Amino acid sequence: MSLTQILLSLSIALFAGLMLSRLAKILKLPAVTAYLVAGILVGPYCLGLIGVPGLGFNNMGQVEAFSILCDIALGFIAFSIGNEFRLSELKHTGKQATVIGILQAVVTTLLVDGVLIALHFMMPDKLSLSAAIVLGAVASATAPAATLMVVRQYKAKGPLTSTLLPVVALDDAVGLVLFAVSFGVANAISAGKVSILSIVLEPILEVVLSLILGTVMGFIFTFCERFFHSRSKRLSMSVAFVLLTVALSNMSFHIGQVHVAFSPLLSCMMLGTIFCNVCDFSEELMDRLDRWTGPLFILFFVLSGAELELSVFTDWAIVVIGLLYILARCAGKYGGAFGSAKMMHCDDNIVKYLGITLFPQAGVALGMAMKAQNLADGGAIVAQITLFAVLIYEIVGPTLTKISLMRAGEIKPEGKTSARKTDAEMLAAAPNAATNISQKTPSKKETKVGAGK
């Protein structure tokens, strides 16, 4: 693609996502759903079919050419989720989130494994035993991006939200371990030999090394921030360290027979966790970073929608296996979260609705599926089933998350707000605004002192 075509494709993708978000607001749907639908519309199966270069995405190769944007966006999303791991708040929800995060992922994997292994014996020519085992692990992963965007769009706040974000973060860490173990077992079944390195050592190494990398980068980041007083330069430093962490965590190499790799998601989460707990002005900086990353996140979801393979619907076996996978995963997520939340004596709203908010599935699961394509027996069908499920989950999941948060009373009714209002109109709408602002606005001296912290 030429530079003109690249810029035209990106501008159309961004424009389509923004315009459809207006329609989604009228229909009371999350903006994430609008972005994903926009991706389908500008993707290879709709607008791309016209074949005009730059007018949408003509083929999957053009969509994949922008994968670097998706990697960067996931890095910032993980960094933002890491910001939710403040020690002051984890004292209240940390133990509950840890137990729920681990148990619901394990329950989901076991339930999906059980259903798909039974299906394997019914139709062995369509679903291999190795593929069934790997799909069980893929089912454990949740989409942190879609969940975070829904929480932010509706400014959700309460016990359910406070538990949800740490659970989603922990869920992906547990999912990576479960996938590595399941993938090792599946390879052993296919090849007829067991590798302790791939089943036990490598997944644990990936998680531990990712957390160490994120921790080191977090402390270096916090140290470097102290040399700057300008908010714009601090913002630039934040962007630089997220990009650097994403770059370093994409490295992989071998030490003897051991394959050493990192998880960009876990590394950037840890980067955000260290930063928010060590830096005393992290909240202000995170607020500014959220505004800067808005267009990037829209492009991420539009590109994710464009990547969805609609061709999976043409194979009846994929549809049948996919529907059973979706039903079993939903049952596992809901049942696992319900039982573990009940066991931890959580708030009733957490017990009732947490499992539903864990339904969305996307980036992490797709990454697992792409790796599973290397599976000798059934790798292709793992990717196809995951693509089918992601297509359904990404369209329906954000709406279910919104409904659950609303029923839990953690989303306030939406009022009509506009950035077009003049200062006079805003003051007239809120007579006490001027007083509140004057009380909260620090003097120049205070600002200078605060900026130097």
PDB file of C-alpha atoms in Angstrom, residues 279-448:
ATOM      1  CA  CYS A 279       4.407   7.965  41.509  1.00  0.00           C
ATOM      2  CA  ASP A 280       2.339  10.461  43.534  1.00  0.00           C
ATOM      3  CA  PHE A 281       0.877  12.259  40.499  1.00  0.00           C
ATOM      4  CA  SER A 282      -0.010   9.140  38.488  1.00  0.00           C
ATOM      5  CA  GLU A 283      -3.779   9.779  38.488  1.00  0.00           C
ATOM      6  CA  GLU A 284      -3.429  13.158  36.799  1.00  0.00           C
ATOM      7  CA  LEU A 285      -1.032  11.774  34.207  1.00  0.00           C
ATOM      8  CA  MET A 286      -3.241   8.757  33.503  1.00  0.00           C
ATOM      9  CA  ASP A 287      -6.178  11.096  32.878  1.00  0.00           C
ATOM     10  CA  ARG A 288      -4.164  13.026  30.277  1.00  0.00           C
ATOM     11  CA  LEU A 289      -2.923   9.785  28.711  1.00  0.00           C
ATOM     12  CA  ASP A 290      -6.487   8.490  28.362  1.00  0.00           C
ATOM     13  CA  ARG A 291      -7.419  11.530  26.269  1.00  0.00           C
ATOM     14  CA  TRP A 292      -4.360  11.131  24.051  1.00  0.00           C
ATOM     15  CA  THR A 293      -5.058   7.449  23.332  1.00  0.00           C
ATOM     16  CA  GLY A 294      -8.731   7.920  22.351  1.00  0.00           C
ATOM     17  CA  PRO A 295      -8.223   7.819  18.544  1.00  0.00           C
ATOM     18  CA  LEU A 296      -5.732   4.955  18.894  1.00  0.00           C
ATOM     19  CA  PHE A 297      -8.290   2.823  20.762  1.00  0.00           C
ATOM     20  CA  ILE A 298     -10.979   3.535  18.151  1.00  0.00           C
ATOM     21  CA  LEU A 299      -8.628   2.392  15.380  1.00  0.00           C
ATOM     22  CA  PHE A 300      -7.748  -0.707  17.418  1.00  0.00           C
ATOM     23  CA  PHE A 301     -11.368  -1.838  17.656  1.00  0.00           C
ATOM     24  CA  VAL A 302     -12.181  -0.942  14.036  1.00  0.00           C
ATOM     25  CA  LEU A 303      -9.152  -2.964  12.882  1.00  0.00           C
ATOM     26  CA  SER A 304     -10.237  -5.798  15.198  1.00  0.00           C
ATOM     27  CA  GLY A 305     -13.647  -5.771  13.510  1.00  0.00           C
ATOM     28  CA  ALA A 306     -12.046  -5.782  10.058  1.00  0.00           C
ATOM     29  CA  GLU A 307      -9.988  -8.845  11.069  1.00  0.00           C
ATOM     30  CA  LEU A 308     -13.074 -10.939  11.851  1.00  0.00           C
ATOM     31  CA  GLU A 309     -13.386 -13.813   9.372  1.00  0.00           C
ATOM     32  CA  LEU A 310     -17.013 -13.974   8.220  1.00  0.00           C
ATOM     33  CA  SER A 311     -16.143 -16.972   6.039  1.00  0.00           C
ATOM     34  CA  VAL A 312     -16.260 -19.239   9.114  1.00  0.00           C
ATOM     35  CA  PHE A 313     -20.051 -19.272   8.802  1.00  0.00           C
ATOM     36  CA  THR A 314     -19.832 -21.273   5.569  1.00  0.00           C
ATOM     37  CA  ASP A 315     -18.797 -24.510   7.343  1.00  0.00           C
ATOM     38  CA  TRP A 316     -21.616 -26.121   9.334  1.00  0.00           C
ATOM     39  CA  ALA A 317     -19.167 -28.062  11.518  1.00  0.00           C
ATOM     40  CA  ILE A 318     -17.448 -24.844  12.602  1.00  0.00           C
ATOM     41  CA  VAL A 319     -20.828 -23.303  13.437  1.00  0.00           C
ATOM     42  CA  VAL A 320     -21.955 -26.300  15.521  1.00  0.00           C
ATOM     43  CA  ILE A 321     -18.651 -26.674  17.387  1.00  0.00           C
ATOM     44  CA  GLY A 322     -18.435 -22.894  17.787  1.00  0.00           C
ATOM     45  CA  LEU A 323     -21.904 -22.614  19.322  1.00  0.00           C
ATOM     46  CA  LEU A 324     -21.157 -25.417  21.794  1.00  0.00           C
ATOM     47  CA  TYR A 325     -17.836 -23.748  22.629  1.00  0.00           C
ATOM     48  CA  ILE A 326     -19.610 -20.415  23.264  1.00  0.00           C
ATOM     49  CA  LEU A 327     -22.337 -21.982  25.438  1.00  0.00           C
ATOM     50  CA  ALA A 328     -19.837 -24.032  27.463  1.00  0.00           C
ATOM     51  CA  ARG A 329     -17.536 -21.021  27.944  1.00  0.00           C
ATOM     52  CA  CYS A 330     -20.399 -18.795  29.090  1.00  0.00           C
ATOM     53  CA  ALA A 331     -21.510 -21.467  31.546  1.00  0.00           C
ATOM     54  CA  GLY A 332     -17.954 -21.835  32.820  1.00  0.00           C
ATOM     55  CA  LYS A 333     -17.379 -18.096  33.220  1.00  0.00           C
ATOM     56  CA  TYR A 334     -20.700 -17.488  34.936  1.00  0.00           C
ATOM     57  CA  GLY A 335     -20.631 -20.615  37.086  1.00  0.00           C
ATOM     58  CA  GLY A 336     -16.976 -20.185  38.047  1.00  0.00           C
ATOM     59  CA  ALA A 337     -17.391 -16.524  38.964  1.00  0.00           C
ATOM     60  CA  PHE A 338     -20.697 -17.157  40.782  1.00  0.00           C
ATOM     61  CA  GLY A 339     -19.316 -20.019  42.877  1.00  0.00           C
ATOM     62  CA  SER A 340     -15.994 -18.391  43.743  1.00  0.00           C
ATOM     63  CA  ALA A 341     -17.624 -15.013  44.546  1.00  0.00           C
ATOM     64  CA  LYS A 342     -20.136 -16.797  46.774  1.00  0.00           C
ATOM     65  CA  MET A 343     -17.285 -18.656  48.479  1.00  0.00           C
ATOM     66  CA  MET A 344     -15.486 -15.354  49.151  1.00  0.00           C
ATOM     67  CA  HIS A 345     -18.680 -13.778  50.581  1.00  0.00           C
ATOM     68  CA  CYS A 346     -18.701 -11.009  47.973  1.00  0.00           C
ATOM     69  CA  ASP A 347     -21.415  -8.412  47.479  1.00  0.00           C
ATOM     70  CA  ASP A 348     -24.618  -9.845  45.946  1.00  0.00           C
ATOM     71  CA  ASN A 349     -24.160  -7.808  42.765  1.00  0.00           C
ATOM     72  CA  ILE A 350     -20.683  -9.299  42.288  1.00  0.00           C
ATOM     73  CA  VAL A 351     -22.081 -12.809  42.739  1.00  0.00           C
ATOM     74  CA  LYS A 352     -24.914 -12.201  40.245  1.00  0.00           C
ATOM     75  CA  TYR A 353     -23.261 -10.186  37.505  1.00  0.00           C
ATOM     76  CA  LEU A 354     -19.471 -10.661  37.525  1.00  0.00           C
ATOM     77  CA  GLY A 355     -19.578 -13.787  35.373  1.00  0.00           C
ATOM     78  CA  ILE A 356     -21.530 -12.018  32.618  1.00  0.00           C
ATOM     79  CA  THR A 357     -18.997  -9.185  32.443  1.00  0.00           C
ATOM     80  CA  LEU A 358     -16.290 -11.779  31.715  1.00  0.00           C
ATOM     81  CA  PHE A 359     -17.936 -12.992  28.483  1.00  0.00           C
ATOM     82  CA  PRO A 360     -16.081 -10.668  26.002  1.00  0.00           C
ATOM     83  CA  GLN A 361     -13.162 -12.363  24.266  1.00  0.00           C
ATOM     84  CA  ALA A 362     -10.748 -11.008  21.664  1.00  0.00           C
ATOM     85  CA  GLY A 363      -7.038 -10.147  21.448  1.00  0.00           C
ATOM     86  CA  VAL A 364      -5.494 -12.567  23.952  1.00  0.00           C
ATOM     87  CA  ALA A 365      -7.630 -15.480  22.709  1.00  0.00           C
ATOM     88  CA  LEU A 366      -6.746 -14.685  19.088  1.00  0.00           C
ATOM     89  CA  GLY A 367      -3.062 -14.612  20.016  1.00  0.00           C
ATOM     90  CA  MET A 368      -3.418 -18.070  21.572  1.00  0.00           C
ATOM     91  CA  ALA A 369      -5.288 -19.320  18.505  1.00  0.00           C
ATOM     92  CA  MET A 370      -2.594 -18.061  16.147  1.00  0.00           C
ATOM     93  CA  LYS A 371       0.037 -19.893  18.175  1.00  0.00           C
ATOM     94  CA  ALA A 372      -2.160 -23.010  18.184  1.00  0.00           C
ATOM     95  CA  GLN A 373      -1.998 -23.100  14.374  1.00  0.00           C
ATOM     96  CA  ASN A 374       1.412 -24.753  14.854  1.00  0.00           C
ATOM     97  CA  LEU A 375      -0.394 -27.723  16.409  1.00  0.00           C
ATOM     98  CA  ALA A 376       0.204 -30.754  14.233  1.00  0.00           C
ATOM     99  CA  ASP A 377      -3.290 -32.187  14.707  1.00  0.00           C
ATOM    100  CA  GLY A 378      -6.166 -29.688  14.640  1.00  0.00           C
ATOM    101  CA  GLY A 379      -4.362 -26.335  14.701  1.00  0.00           C
ATOM    102  CA  ALA A 380      -6.476 -24.888  11.887  1.00  0.00           C
ATOM    103  CA  ILE A 381      -9.809 -25.683  13.525  1.00  0.00           C
ATOM    104  CA  VAL A 382      -8.680 -24.090  16.812  1.00  0.00           C
ATOM    105  CA  ALA A 383      -8.103 -20.829  14.937  1.00  0.00           C
ATOM    106  CA  GLN A 384     -11.448 -21.086  13.102  1.00  0.00           C
ATOM    107  CA  ILE A 385     -13.484 -21.821  16.234  1.00  0.00           C
ATOM    108  CA  THR A 386     -11.785 -18.977  18.104  1.00  0.00           C
ATOM    109  CA  LEU A 387     -12.480 -16.560  15.232  1.00  0.00           C
ATOM    110  CA  PHE A 388     -16.140 -17.648  15.175  1.00  0.00           C
ATOM    111  CA  ALA A 389     -16.484 -17.164  18.935  1.00  0.00           C
ATOM    112  CA  VAL A 390     -14.690 -13.813  18.949  1.00  0.00           C
ATOM    113  CA  LEU A 391     -17.034 -12.553  16.232  1.00  0.00           C
ATOM    114  CA  ILE A 392     -20.055 -13.350  18.426  1.00  0.00           C
ATOM    115  CA  TYR A 393     -18.514 -12.259  21.720  1.00  0.00           C
ATOM    116  CA  GLU A 394     -17.183  -8.945  20.433  1.00  0.00           C
ATOM    117  CA  ILE A 395     -20.570  -7.902  19.079  1.00  0.00           C
ATOM    118  CA  VAL A 396     -22.667  -9.110  22.031  1.00  0.00           C
ATOM    119  CA  GLY A 397     -20.182  -9.046  24.939  1.00  0.00           C
ATOM    120  CA  PRO A 398     -19.828  -5.264  25.501  1.00  0.00           C
ATOM    121  CA  THR A 399     -23.620  -4.855  25.589  1.00  0.00           C
ATOM    122  CA  LEU A 400     -23.950  -7.637  28.180  1.00  0.00           C
ATOM    123  CA  THR A 401     -21.213  -5.985  30.253  1.00  0.00           C
ATOM    124  CA  LYS A 402     -23.071  -2.674  30.123  1.00  0.00           C
ATOM    125  CA  ILE A 403     -26.387  -4.303  31.138  1.00  0.00           C
ATOM    126  CA  SER A 404     -24.724  -6.097  34.058  1.00  0.00           C
ATOM    127  CA  LEU A 405     -23.093  -2.901  35.363  1.00  0.00           C
ATOM    128  CA  MET A 406     -26.397  -1.038  35.003  1.00  0.00           C
ATOM    129  CA  ARG A 407     -28.342  -3.677  36.930  1.00  0.00           C
ATOM    130  CA  ALA A 408     -25.674  -3.576  39.613  1.00  0.00           C
ATOM    131  CA  GLY A 409     -26.339   0.165  39.890  1.00  0.00           C
ATOM    132  CA  GLU A 410     -22.786   1.136  38.927  1.00  0.00           C
ATOM    133  CA  ILE A 411     -23.661   3.068  35.760  1.00  0.00           C
ATOM    134  CA  LYS A 412     -25.466   6.354  36.244  1.00  0.00           C
ATOM    135  CA  PRO A 413     -28.189   7.389  33.767  1.00  0.00           C
ATOM    136  CA  GLU A 414     -26.610   9.196  30.829  1.00  0.00           C
ATOM    137  CA  GLY A 415     -27.149  12.917  30.720  1.00  0.00           C
ATOM    138  CA  LYS A 416     -26.776  15.116  27.656  1.00  0.00           C
ATOM    139  CA  THR A 417     -23.283  16.531  27.737  1.00  0.00           C
ATOM    140  CA  SER A 418     -21.445  18.481  25.072  1.00  0.00           C
ATOM    141  CA  ALA A 419     -17.987  19.952  24.718  1.00  0.00           C
ATOM    142  CA  ARG A 420     -19.553  22.700  22.566  1.00  0.00           C
ATOM    143  CA  LYS A 421     -20.989  24.570  25.553  1.00  0.00           C
ATOM    144  CA  THR A 422     -19.494  27.955  26.313  1.00  0.00           C
ATOM    145  CA  ASP A 423     -18.093  28.749  29.747  1.00  0.00           C
ATOM    146  CA  ALA A 424     -21.133  30.952  30.456  1.00  0.00           C
ATOM    147  CA  GLU A 425     -23.543  28.112  29.604  1.00  0.00           C
ATOM    148  CA  MET A 426     -21.620  25.678  31.779  1.00  0.00           C
ATOM    149  CA  LEU A 427     -21.634  28.105  34.723  1.00  0.00           C
ATOM    150  CA  ALA A 428     -25.350  28.738  34.255  1.00  0.00           C
ATOM    151  CA  ALA A 429     -25.981  24.981  34.316  1.00  0.00           C
ATOM    152  CA  ALA A 430     -23.905  24.588  37.471  1.00  0.00           C
ATOM    153  CA  PRO A 431     -24.016  27.819  39.565  1.00  0.00           C
ATOM    154  CA  ASN A 432     -21.552  26.485  42.113  1.00  0.00           C
ATOM    155  CA  ALA A 433     -19.000  25.437  39.485  1.00  0.00           C
ATOM    156  CA  ALA A 434     -17.023  28.681  39.718  1.00  0.00           C
ATOM    157  CA  THR A 435     -16.767  28.392  43.481  1.00  0.00           C
ATOM    158  CA  ASN A 436     -15.691  24.757  43.305  1.00  0.00           C
ATOM    159  CA  ILE A 437     -13.114  25.490  40.639  1.00  0.00           C
ATOM    160  CA  SER A 438     -11.648  28.406  42.567  1.00  0.00           C
ATOM    161  CA  GLN A 439     -11.395  26.255  45.657  1.00  0.00           C
ATOM    162  CA  LYS A 440      -9.686  23.402  43.810  1.00  0.00           C
ATOM    163  CA  THR A 441      -7.422  25.386  41.474  1.00  0.00           C
ATOM    164  CA  PRO A 442      -3.957  25.677  43.027  1.00  0.00           C
ATOM    165  CA  SER A 443      -1.946  28.850  42.921  1.00  0.00           C
ATOM    166  CA  LYS A 444       1.011  29.192  40.556  1.00  0.00           C
ATOM    167  CA  LYS A 445       3.358  28.565  43.456  1.00  0.00           C
ATOM    168  CA  GLU A 446       1.480  25.421  44.492  1.00  0.00           C
ATOM    169  CA  THR A 447       1.420  24.200  40.901  1.00  0.00           C
ATOM    170  CA  LYS A 448       5.156  24.659  40.595  1.00  0.00           C
TER     171      LYS A 448
END
